[in-house]
CSV table of C-alpha atoms in Angstrom, one decimal:
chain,number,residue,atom,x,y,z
A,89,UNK,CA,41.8,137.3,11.9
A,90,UNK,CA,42.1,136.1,15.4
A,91,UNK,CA,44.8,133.8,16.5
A,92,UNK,CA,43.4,130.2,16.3
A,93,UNK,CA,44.7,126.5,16.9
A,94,UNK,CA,42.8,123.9,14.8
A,95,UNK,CA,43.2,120.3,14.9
A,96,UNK,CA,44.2,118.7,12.0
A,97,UNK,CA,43.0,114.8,10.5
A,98,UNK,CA,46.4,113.1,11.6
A,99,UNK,CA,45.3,114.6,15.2
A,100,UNK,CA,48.1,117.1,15.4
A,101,UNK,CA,47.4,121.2,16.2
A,102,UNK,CA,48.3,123.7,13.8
A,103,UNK,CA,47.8,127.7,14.6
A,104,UNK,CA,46.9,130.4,12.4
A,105,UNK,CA,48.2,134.0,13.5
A,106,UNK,CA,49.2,137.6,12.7
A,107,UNK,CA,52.6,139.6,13.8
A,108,UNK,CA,54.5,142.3,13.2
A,109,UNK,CA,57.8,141.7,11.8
A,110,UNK,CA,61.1,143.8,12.7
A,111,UNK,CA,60.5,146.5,10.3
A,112,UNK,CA,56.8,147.1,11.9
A,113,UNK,CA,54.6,145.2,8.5
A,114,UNK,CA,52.1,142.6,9.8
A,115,UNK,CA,52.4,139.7,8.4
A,116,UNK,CA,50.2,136.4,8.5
A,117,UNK,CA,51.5,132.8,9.1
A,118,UNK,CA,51.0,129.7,10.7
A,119,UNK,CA,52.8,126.7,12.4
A,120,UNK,CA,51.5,123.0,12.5
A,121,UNK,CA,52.6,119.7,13.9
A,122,UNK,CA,51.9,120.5,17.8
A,123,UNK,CA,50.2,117.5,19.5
A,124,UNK,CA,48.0,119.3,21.6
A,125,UNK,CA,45.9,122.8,21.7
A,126,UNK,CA,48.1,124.2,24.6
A,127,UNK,CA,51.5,123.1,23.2
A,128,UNK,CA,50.6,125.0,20.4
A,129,UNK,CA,49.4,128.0,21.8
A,130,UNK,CA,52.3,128.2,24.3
A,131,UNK,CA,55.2,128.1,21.2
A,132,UNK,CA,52.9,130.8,19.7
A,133,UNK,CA,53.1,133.3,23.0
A,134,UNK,CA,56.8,132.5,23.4
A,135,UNK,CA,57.1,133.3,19.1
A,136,UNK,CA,54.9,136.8,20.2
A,137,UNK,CA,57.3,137.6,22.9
A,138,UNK,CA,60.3,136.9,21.0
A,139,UNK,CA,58.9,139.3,18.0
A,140,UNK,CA,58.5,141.9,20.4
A,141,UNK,CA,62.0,141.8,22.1
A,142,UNK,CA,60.4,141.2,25.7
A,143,UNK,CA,62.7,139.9,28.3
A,144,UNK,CA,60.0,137.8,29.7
A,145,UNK,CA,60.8,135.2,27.0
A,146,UNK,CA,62.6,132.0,28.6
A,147,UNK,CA,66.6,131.7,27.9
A,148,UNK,CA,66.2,128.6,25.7
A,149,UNK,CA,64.1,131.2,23.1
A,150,UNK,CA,66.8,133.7,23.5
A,151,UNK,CA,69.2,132.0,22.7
A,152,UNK,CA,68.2,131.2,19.6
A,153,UNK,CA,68.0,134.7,18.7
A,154,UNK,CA,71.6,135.2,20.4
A,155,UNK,CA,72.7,132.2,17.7
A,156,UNK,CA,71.2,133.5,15.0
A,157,UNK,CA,73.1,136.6,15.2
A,158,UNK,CA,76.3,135.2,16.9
A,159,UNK,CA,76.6,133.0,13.6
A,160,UNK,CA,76.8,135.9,11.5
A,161,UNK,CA,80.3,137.3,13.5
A,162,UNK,CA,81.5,134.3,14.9
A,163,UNK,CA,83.3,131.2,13.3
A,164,UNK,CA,81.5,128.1,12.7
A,165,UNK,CA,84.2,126.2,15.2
A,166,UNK,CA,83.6,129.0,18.2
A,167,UNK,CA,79.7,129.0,17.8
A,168,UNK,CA,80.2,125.0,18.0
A,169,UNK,CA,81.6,125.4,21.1
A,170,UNK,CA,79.2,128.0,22.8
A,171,UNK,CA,76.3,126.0,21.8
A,172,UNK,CA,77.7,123.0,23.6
A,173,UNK,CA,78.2,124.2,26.7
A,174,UNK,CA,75.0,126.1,26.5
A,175,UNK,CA,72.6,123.1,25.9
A,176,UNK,CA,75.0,120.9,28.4
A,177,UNK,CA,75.8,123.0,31.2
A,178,UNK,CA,73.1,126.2,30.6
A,179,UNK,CA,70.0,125.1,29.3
A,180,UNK,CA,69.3,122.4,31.5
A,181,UNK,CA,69.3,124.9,34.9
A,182,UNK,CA,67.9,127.8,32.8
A,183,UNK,CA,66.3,126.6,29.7
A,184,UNK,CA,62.9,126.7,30.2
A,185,UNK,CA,63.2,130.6,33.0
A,186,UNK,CA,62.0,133.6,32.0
A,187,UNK,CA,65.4,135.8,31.2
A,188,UNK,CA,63.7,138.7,33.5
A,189,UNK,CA,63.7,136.2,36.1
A,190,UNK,CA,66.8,134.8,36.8
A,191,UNK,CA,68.2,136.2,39.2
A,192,UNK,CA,71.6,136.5,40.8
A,193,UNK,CA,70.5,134.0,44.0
A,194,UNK,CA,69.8,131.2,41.3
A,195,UNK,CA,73.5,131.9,39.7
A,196,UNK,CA,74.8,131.4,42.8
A,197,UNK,CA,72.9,127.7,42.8
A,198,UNK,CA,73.9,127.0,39.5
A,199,UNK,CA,77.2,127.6,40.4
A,200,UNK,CA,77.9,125.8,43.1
A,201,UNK,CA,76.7,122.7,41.4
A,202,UNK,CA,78.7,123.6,38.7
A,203,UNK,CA,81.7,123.8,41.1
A,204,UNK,CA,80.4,120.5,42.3
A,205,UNK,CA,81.0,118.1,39.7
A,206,UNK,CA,84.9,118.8,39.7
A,207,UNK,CA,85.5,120.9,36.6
A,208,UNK,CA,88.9,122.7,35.8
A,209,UNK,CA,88.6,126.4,37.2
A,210,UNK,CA,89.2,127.2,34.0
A,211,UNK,CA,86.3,125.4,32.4
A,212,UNK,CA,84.0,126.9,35.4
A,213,UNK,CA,85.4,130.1,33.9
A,214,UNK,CA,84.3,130.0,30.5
A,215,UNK,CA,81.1,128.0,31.5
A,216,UNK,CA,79.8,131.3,33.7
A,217,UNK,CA,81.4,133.6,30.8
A,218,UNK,CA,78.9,131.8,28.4
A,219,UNK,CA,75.5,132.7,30.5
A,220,UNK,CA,76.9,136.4,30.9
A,221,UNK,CA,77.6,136.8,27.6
A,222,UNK,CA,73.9,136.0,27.0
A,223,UNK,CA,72.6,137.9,29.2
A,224,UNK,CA,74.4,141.2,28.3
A,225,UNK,CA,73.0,140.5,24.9
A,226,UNK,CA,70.0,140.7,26.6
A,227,UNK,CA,70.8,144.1,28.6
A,228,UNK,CA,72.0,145.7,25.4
A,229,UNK,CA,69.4,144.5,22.6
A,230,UNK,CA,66.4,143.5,24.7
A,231,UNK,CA,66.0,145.8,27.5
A,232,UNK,CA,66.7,143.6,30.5
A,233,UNK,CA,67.3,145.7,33.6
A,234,UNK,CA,70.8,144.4,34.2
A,235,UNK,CA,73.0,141.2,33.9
A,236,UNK,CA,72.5,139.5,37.2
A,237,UNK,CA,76.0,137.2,36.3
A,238,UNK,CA,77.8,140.3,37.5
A,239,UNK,CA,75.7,140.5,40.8
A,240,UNK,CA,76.5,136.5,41.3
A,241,UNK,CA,79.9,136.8,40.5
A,242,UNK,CA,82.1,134.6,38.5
A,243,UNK,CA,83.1,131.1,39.0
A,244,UNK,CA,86.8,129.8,38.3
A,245,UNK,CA,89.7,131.4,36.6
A,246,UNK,CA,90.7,132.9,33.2
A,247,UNK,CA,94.3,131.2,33.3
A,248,UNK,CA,95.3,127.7,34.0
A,249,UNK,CA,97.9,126.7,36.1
A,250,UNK,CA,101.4,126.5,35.0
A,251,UNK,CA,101.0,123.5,32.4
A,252,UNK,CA,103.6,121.1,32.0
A,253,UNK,CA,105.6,120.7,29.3
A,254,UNK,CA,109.0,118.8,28.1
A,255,UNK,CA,112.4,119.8,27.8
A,256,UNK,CA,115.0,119.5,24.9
A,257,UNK,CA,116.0,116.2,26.6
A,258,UNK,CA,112.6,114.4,27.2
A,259,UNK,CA,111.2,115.7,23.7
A,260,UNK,CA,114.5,113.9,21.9
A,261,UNK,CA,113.2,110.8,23.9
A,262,UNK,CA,109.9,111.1,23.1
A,263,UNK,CA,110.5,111.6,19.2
A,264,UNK,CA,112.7,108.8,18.6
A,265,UNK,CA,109.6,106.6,19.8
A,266,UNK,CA,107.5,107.7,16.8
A,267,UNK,CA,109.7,107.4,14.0
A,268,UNK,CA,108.0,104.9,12.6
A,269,UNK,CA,105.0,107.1,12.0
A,270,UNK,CA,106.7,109.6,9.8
A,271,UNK,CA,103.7,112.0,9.5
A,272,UNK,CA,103.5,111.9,13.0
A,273,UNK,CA,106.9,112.2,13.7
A,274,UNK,CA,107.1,115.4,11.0
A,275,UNK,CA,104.2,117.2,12.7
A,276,UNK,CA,105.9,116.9,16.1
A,277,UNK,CA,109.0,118.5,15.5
A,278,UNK,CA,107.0,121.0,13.9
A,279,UNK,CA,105.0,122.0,17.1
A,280,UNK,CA,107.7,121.9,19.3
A,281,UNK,CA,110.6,123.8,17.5
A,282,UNK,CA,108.0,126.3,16.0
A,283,UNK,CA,105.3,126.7,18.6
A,284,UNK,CA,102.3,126.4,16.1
A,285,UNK,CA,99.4,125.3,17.5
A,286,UNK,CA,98.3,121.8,16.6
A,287,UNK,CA,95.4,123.2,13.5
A,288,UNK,CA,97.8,125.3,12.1
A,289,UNK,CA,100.1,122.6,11.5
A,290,UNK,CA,97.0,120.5,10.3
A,291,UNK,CA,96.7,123.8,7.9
A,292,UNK,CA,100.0,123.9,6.6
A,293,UNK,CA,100.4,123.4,2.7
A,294,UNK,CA,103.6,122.6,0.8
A,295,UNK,CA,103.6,126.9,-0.7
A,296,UNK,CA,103.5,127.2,3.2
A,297,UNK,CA,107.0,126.1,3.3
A,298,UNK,CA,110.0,128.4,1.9
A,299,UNK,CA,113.2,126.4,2.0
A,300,UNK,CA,115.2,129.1,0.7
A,301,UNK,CA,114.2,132.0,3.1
A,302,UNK,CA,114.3,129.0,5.5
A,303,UNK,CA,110.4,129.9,6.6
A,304,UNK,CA,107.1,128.7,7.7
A,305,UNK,CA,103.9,130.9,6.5
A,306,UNK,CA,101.0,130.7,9.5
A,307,UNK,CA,97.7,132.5,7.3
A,308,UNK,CA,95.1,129.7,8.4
A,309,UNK,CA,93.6,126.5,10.9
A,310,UNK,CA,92.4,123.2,10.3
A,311,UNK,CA,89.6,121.4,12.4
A,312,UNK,CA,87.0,118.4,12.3
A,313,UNK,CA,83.6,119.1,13.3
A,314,UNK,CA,80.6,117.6,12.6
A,315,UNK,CA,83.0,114.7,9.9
A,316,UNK,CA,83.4,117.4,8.0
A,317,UNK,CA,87.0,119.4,7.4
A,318,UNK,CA,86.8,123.3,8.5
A,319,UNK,CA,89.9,125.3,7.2
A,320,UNK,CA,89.5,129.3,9.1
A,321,UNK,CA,92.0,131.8,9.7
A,322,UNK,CA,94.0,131.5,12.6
A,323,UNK,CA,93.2,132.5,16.5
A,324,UNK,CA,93.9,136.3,16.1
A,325,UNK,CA,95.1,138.8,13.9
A,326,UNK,CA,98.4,138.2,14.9
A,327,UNK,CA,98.5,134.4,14.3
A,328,UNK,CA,99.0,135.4,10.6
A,329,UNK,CA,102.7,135.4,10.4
A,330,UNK,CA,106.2,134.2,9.3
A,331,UNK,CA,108.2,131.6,11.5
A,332,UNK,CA,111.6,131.6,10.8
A,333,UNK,CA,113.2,127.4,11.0
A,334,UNK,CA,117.0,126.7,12.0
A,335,UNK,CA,118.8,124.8,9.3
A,336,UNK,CA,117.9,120.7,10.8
A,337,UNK,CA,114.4,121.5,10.7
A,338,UNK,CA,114.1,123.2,7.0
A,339,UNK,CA,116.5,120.0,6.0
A,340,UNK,CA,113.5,117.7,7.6
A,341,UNK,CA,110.8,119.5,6.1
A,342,UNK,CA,112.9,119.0,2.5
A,343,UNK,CA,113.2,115.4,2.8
A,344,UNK,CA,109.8,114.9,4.2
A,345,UNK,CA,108.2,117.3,0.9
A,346,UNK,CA,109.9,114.8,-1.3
A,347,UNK,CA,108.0,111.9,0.4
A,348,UNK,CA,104.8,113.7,-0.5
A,349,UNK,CA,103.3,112.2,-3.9
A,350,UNK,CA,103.4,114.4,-6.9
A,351,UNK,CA,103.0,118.0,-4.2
A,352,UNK,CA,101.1,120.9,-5.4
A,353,UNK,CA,101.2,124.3,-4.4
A,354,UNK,CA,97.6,123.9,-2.4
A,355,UNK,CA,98.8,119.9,-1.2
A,356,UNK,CA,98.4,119.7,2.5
A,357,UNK,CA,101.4,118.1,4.5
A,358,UNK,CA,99.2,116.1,6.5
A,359,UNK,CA,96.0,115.2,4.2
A,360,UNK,CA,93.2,112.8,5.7
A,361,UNK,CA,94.8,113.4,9.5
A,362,UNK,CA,93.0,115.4,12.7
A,363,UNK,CA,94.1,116.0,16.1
A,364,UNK,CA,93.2,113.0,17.1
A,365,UNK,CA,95.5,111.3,15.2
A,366,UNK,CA,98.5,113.5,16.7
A,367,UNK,CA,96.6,113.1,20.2
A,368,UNK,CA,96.5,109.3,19.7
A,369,UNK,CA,100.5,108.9,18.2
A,370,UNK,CA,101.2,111.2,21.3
A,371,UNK,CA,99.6,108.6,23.7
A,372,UNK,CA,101.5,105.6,22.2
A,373,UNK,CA,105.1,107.8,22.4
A,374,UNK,CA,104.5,108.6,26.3
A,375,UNK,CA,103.8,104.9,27.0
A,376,UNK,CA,107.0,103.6,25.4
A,377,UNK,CA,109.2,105.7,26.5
A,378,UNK,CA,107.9,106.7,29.9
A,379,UNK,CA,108.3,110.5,29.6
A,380,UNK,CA,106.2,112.9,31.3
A,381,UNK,CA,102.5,113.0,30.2
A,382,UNK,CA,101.3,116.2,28.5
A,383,UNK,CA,98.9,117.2,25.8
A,384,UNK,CA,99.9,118.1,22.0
A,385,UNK,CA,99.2,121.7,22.9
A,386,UNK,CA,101.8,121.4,26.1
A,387,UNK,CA,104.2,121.4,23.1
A,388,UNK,CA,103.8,124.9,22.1
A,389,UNK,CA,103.8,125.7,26.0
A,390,UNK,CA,107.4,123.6,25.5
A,391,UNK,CA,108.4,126.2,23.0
A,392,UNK,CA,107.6,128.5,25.0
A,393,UNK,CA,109.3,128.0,27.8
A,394,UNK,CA,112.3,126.6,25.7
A,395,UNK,CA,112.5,130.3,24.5
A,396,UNK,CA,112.3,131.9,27.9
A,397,UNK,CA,115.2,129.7,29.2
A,398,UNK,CA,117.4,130.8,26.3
A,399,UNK,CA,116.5,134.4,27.0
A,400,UNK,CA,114.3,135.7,25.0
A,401,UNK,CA,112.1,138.8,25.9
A,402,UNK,CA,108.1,138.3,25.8
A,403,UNK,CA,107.3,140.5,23.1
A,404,UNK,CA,110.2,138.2,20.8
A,405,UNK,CA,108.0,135.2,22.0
A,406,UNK,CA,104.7,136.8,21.1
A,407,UNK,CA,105.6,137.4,18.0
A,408,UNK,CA,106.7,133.9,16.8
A,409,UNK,CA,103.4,132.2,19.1
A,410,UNK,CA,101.7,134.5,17.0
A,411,UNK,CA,99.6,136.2,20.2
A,412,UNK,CA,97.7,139.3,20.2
A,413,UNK,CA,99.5,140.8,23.5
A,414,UNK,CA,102.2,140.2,25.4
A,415,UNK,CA,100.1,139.9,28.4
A,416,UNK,CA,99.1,136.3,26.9
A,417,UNK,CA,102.6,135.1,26.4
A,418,UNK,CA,103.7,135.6,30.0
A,419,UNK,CA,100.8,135.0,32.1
A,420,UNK,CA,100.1,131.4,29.4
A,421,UNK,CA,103.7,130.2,28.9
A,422,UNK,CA,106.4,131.9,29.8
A,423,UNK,CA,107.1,130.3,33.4
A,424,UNK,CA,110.8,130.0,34.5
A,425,UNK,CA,112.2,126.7,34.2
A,426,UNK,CA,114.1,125.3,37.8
A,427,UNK,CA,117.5,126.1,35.8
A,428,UNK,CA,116.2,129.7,35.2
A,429,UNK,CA,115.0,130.5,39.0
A,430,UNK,CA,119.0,128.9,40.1
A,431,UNK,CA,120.4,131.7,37.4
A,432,UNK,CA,118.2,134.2,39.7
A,433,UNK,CA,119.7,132.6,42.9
A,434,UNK,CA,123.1,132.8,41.9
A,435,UNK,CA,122.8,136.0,40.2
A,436,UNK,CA,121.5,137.7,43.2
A,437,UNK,CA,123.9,136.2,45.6
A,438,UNK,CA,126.6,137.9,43.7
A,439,UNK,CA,124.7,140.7,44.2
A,440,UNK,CA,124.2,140.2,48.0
A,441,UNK,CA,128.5,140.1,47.6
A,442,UNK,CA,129.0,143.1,45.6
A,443,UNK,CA,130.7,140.8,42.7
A,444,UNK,CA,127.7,142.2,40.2
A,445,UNK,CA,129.2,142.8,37.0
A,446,UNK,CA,127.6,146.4,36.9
């Protein structure tokens, strides 16, 4: 049977048509619901070149085969994420190209109206990281010649600059401003005198908490996507872990447990609450007491750099931040504080005066 488009009484096309699946058996099928002959001949030669792995296909069609098999090894949350920037930022340059035909020149366009619209380095970053990551799909799985992203070369930058964050004395400001929002309150001293990021805390249960061995148990992450709750496993590998508390936290955490109604081993600390609600408690603390604006993930950056100005070495820091090298650690967070670069000063002007202690 030949393929064939027929029109159907409502007016719409439909097309009858043979292929051969991935395992090589021909198969017979159809598609309706086009508006016109063309539109649905065109989806048909795009299906056929889709079927037969030919890089000639356009990006938008790749990339649903990319998904597909993305959503298989990725978390929902991540593919969220690549999907969003692909149909924002991608698709609309791209979308409708040929993947054989994209060449580096046009990266180079794309980027610079990328670069245009004033986005963070970093975002730029990730942005280009997306459309490479495609097209080495397409290198590796679909016989295109070679990723022309590399040729292009990338856009922005992997790390941020040094974030801000709060010290011991702005963060006992800040908190006193939202103790009227206990859950809010809680979930702060959490972040900053643990370092957990802000879904892990949103994760936490009460078996989570071991007052006795004076611990906090890290295994999983809590988002909102979509109005619906996600609960994964953490970041990394190494975000599963053990943070040990100092005694005025674990006493906090006690009293706030007993404010919980009738807590279960599985009962969440913060039930019914998102980053948004942290976000917006956040907001409404900065504004009363005038402190320094940051983010709710500048906190852990404020454990972080807490830690460093105490004297901790990276790979002690890594391990309670829960990174997967120690790489992450000091090129994210660990930035000397002003009293730490005057140690340096004055330490090496002993130096300069032979008074070293060694």
């Amino acid at each position: 049977m030949a393929n064939s488009a027929k029109r159907a009484a409502n007016g719409t096309w439909g097309i009858q048509f043979r292929y051969k699946d991935y395992t090589g058996t021909m198969r017979k099928t159809s598609r309706k619901g086009f508006r016109t002959k063309k539109e649905a001949e065109e989806w048909l030669a795009e299906f056929l070149l889709r079927q037969a792995s030919d890089p000639s296909m356009t990006l938008s069609s790749f990339w649903e085969i990319y998904k597909e098999d993305m959503s298989r090894r990725l978390k929902e949350t991540t593919l969220e994420t690549k999907e969003h920037i692909f149909r924002k930022k991608i698709e609309p340059y791209f979308g409708n190209m040929p993947i054989n035909e994209i060449t580096a020149a046009k990266i180079r366009k794309w980027q610079g109206d990328m670069i245009s619209q004033g986005f963070k380095p970093t975002y730029l970053k990730t942005i280009h990281s997306q459309l490479s990551a495609i097209m080495n799909y397409a290198v590796n799985f679909y016989d295109l010649r070679s990723n022309p992203c590399k040729k292009a070369g990338s856009m922005g930058k992997s790390n941020a600059d040094e974030r801000p964050f709060w010290t011991l004395e702005e963060f006992n400001i800040f908190i006193e401003a939202v103790m009227d929002k206990y859950e809010a309150w809680m979930g702060f001293q959490i972040m900053f005198w643990t370092g957990m990021r802000v879904g892990e805390v949103l994760a936490l249960k009460v078996e989570d908490i071991d007052l006795v061995n004076k611990t906090i148990r890290v295994d999983e992450s809590y988002t909102r996507l979509k109005k619906k709750d996600i609960i994964t496993t953490p970041k990394t590998e190494r975000s599963v872990r053990e943070i040990t508390i100092h005694d005025e936290l674990c006493e906090d955490l006690a009293e706030y447990l007993g404010h919980i109604y009738r807590p279960r081993a599985k009962t969440r600390l913060f039930p019914e609450k998102t980053k948004h609600f942290f976000e917006k408690e956040m907001d409404k603390g900065i504004k009363a007491t005038g402190v320094k604006r940051i983010t709710v993930h500048c906190l852990r950056h404020s454990h972080a750099t807490m830690l460093v100005s105490l004297g901790f070495s990276p790979q002690e820091i890594a391990r309670r931040l829960g990174h997967a090298k120690v790489t992450t650690t000091i090129e994210t967070y660990c930035h000397p504080s002003n009293d730490a670069q005057l140690r340096i000063a004055n330490t090496l002007g002993k130096v300069s005066q032979g008074d070293s202690d060694e």
